[in-house]
Coordinates of C-alpha atoms in Angstrom, one line a residue:
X174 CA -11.9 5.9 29.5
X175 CA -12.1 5.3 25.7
X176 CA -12.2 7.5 22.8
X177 CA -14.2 6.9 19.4
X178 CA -12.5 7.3 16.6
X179 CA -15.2 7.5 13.9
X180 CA -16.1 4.4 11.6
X181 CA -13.0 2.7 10.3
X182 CA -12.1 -0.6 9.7
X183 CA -9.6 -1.2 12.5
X184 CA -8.7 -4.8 12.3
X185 CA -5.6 -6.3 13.5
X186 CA -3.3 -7.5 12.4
X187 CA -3.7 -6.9 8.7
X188 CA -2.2 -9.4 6.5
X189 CA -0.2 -8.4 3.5
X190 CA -1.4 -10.5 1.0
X191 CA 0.8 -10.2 -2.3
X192 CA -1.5 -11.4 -5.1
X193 CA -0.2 -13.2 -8.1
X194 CA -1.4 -13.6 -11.7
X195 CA -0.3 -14.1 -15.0
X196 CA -1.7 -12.1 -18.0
X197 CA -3.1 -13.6 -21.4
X198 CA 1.1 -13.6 -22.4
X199 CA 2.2 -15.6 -19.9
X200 CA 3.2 -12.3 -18.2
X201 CA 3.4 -12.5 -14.2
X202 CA 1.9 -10.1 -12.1
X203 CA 1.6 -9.4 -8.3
X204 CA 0.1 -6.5 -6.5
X205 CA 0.1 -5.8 -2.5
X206 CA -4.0 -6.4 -0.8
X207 CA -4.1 -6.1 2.6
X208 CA -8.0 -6.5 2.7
X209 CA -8.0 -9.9 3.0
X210 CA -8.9 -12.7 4.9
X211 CA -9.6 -17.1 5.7
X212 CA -13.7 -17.3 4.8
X213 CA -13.3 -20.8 5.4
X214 CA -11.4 -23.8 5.9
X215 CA -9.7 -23.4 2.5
X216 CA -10.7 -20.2 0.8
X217 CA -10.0 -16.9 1.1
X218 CA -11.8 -13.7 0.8
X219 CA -9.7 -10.7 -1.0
X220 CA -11.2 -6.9 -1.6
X221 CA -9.5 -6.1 -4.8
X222 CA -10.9 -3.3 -7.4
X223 CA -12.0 -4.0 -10.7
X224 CA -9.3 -1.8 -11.9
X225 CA -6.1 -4.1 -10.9
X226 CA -4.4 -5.9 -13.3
X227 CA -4.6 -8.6 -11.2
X228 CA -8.3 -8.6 -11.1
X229 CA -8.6 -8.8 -15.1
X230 CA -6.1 -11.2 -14.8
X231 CA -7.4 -13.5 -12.3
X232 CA -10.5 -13.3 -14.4
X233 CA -9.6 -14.7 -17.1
X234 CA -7.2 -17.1 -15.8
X235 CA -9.6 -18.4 -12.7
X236 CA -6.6 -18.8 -11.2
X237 CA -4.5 -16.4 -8.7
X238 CA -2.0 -17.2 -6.4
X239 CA -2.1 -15.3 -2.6
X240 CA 1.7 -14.7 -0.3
X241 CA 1.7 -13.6 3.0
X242 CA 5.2 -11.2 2.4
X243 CA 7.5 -11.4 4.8
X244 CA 10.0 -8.7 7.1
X245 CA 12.6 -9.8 4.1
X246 CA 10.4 -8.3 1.9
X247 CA 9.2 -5.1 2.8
X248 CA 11.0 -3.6 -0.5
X249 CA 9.6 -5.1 -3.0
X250 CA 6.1 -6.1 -1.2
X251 CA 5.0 -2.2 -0.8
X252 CA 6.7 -2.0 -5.0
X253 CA 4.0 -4.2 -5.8
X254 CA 1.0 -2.0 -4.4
X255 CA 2.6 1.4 -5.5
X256 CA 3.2 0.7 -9.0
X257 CA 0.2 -0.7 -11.2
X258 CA 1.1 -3.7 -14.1
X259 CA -1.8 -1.4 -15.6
X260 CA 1.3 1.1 -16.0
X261 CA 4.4 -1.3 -15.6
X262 CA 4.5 -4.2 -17.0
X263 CA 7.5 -5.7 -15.8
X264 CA 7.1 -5.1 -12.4
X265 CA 8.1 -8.2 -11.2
X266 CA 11.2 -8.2 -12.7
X267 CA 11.8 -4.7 -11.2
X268 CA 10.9 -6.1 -8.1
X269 CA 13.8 -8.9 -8.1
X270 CA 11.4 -11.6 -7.5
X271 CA 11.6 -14.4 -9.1
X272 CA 8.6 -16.6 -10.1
X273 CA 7.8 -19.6 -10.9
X274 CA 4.3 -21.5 -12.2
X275 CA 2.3 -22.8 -9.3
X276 CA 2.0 -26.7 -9.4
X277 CA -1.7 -26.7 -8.7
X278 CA -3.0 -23.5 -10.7
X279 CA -1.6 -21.6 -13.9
X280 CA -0.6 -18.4 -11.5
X281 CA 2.6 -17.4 -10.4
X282 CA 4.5 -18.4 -7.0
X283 CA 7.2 -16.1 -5.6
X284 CA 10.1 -17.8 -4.9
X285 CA 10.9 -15.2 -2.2
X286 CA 8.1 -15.2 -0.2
X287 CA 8.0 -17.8 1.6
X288 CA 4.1 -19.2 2.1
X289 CA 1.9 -19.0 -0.8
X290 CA -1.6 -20.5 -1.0
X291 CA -2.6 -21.3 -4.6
X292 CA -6.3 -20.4 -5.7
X293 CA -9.1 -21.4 -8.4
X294 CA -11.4 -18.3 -8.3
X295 CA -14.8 -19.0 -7.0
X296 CA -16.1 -15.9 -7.7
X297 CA -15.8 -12.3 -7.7
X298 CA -18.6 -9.5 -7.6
X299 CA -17.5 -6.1 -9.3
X300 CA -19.7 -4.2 -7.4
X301 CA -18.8 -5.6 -3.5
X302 CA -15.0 -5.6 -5.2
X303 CA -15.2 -9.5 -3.5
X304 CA -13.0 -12.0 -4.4
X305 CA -13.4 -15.4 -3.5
X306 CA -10.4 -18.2 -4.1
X307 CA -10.6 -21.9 -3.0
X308 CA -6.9 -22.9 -1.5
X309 CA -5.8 -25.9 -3.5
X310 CA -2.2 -26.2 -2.6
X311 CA -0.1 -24.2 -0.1
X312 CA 3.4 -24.4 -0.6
X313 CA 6.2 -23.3 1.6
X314 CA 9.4 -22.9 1.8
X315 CA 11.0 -25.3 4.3
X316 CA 13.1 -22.8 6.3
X317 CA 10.2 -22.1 7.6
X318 CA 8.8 -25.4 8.8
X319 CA 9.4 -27.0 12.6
X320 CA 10.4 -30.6 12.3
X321 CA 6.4 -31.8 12.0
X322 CA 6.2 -29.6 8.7
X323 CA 3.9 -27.1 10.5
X324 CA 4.7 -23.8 9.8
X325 CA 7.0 -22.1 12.7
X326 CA 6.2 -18.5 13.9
X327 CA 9.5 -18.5 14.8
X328 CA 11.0 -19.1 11.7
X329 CA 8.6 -17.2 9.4
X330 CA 7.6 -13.5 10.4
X331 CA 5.1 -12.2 7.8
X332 CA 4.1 -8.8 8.0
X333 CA 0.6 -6.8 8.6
X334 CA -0.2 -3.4 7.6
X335 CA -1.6 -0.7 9.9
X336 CA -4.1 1.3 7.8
X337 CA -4.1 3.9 10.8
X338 CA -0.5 5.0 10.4
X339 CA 0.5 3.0 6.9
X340 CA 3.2 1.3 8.7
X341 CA 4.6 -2.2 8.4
X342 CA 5.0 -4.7 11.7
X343 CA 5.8 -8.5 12.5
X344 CA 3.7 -9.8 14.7
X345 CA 5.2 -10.5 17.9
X346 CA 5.7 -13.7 20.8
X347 CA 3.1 -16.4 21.3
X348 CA 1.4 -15.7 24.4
X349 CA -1.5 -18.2 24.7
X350 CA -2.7 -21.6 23.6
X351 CA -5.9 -21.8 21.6
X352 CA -8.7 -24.0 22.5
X353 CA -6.5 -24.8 25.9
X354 CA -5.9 -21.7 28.0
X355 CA -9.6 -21.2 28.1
X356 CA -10.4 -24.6 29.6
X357 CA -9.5 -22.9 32.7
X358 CA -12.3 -20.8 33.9
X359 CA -14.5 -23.7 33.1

């Protein structure tokens, strides 16, 4: 039997994204999205309001920077979508991440977190809230890299939000092999 449970936008897992910024100072800024997504092979597709920081940041900069946050980082990950630069502006530093500038775009990486995908802004519609980045770099941290520099599920264990219950998981084991287990019912 199933049971509706009324329009919502159930869709799992739910990356959370950590967006960073820096403002017309110089000033670094980063703010927890979990609305966000791949739109193709190297851009991504982030619903942020107008009224972030980030957003008039990213704005002006055409830059931003996007980190999957990891189980290490639960802390300071749900600090930076609780409290608003709008309100406190060192809020990285009350954080205790550390950043530095991206190599490919003038926005912020996290030195804790361990996979970040720098973006050039494409665009971003105020109305939709729709912001579109083109990856240009992705940089990670090599602890989390098997020996053919691919990124190991093992090694990194981002975290995704549940918007039913506001909790924070890991994902969990690999149980399949895409674009090979279903070979088999051909």
């Amino acid at each position: 039997m199933r049971k509706n449970l009324k329009a919502k936008s159930y869709i799992y897992p739910l990356p959370v994204l950590i967006i960073g910024t820096y403002d017309e100072n110089g000033i670094p800024d980063a703010m927890n999205a979990a609305w966000g997504t791949v739109c193709d092979t190297a851009q991504v597709a982030i619903c942020l309001s107008a009224t972030h920081k980030t957003v008039k940041n990213l704005l002006k900069t055409k830059a931003f920077t996007v980190a999957m946050a990891d189980e290490n980082n639960v802390l300071p990950a749900d600090y930076a979508g609780i409290v608003s630069a709008n309100d406190e502006p060192n809020k990285i530093q009350k954080s205790g991440w550390h950043v530095k500038k991206g190599e490919s775009v003038n926005a912020p990486i996290i030195e804790e977190l361990p996979l970040v995908l720098e973006c050039k802004l494409i665009s971003y519609d105020a109305e939709t809230e729709m912001c579109i980045g083109e990856v240009v770099n992705v940089s990670a941290d090599e602890n989390i890299l098997d020996q053919k520099g691919k990124v190991d599920l093992n090694k990194f264990h981002p975290i995704c939000y549940d918007c039913d219950t506001h909790g924070y998981y890991t994902l969990g084991k690999k149980v399949g092999q895409a674009f090979s287990d279903g070979k088999k019912l051909k």
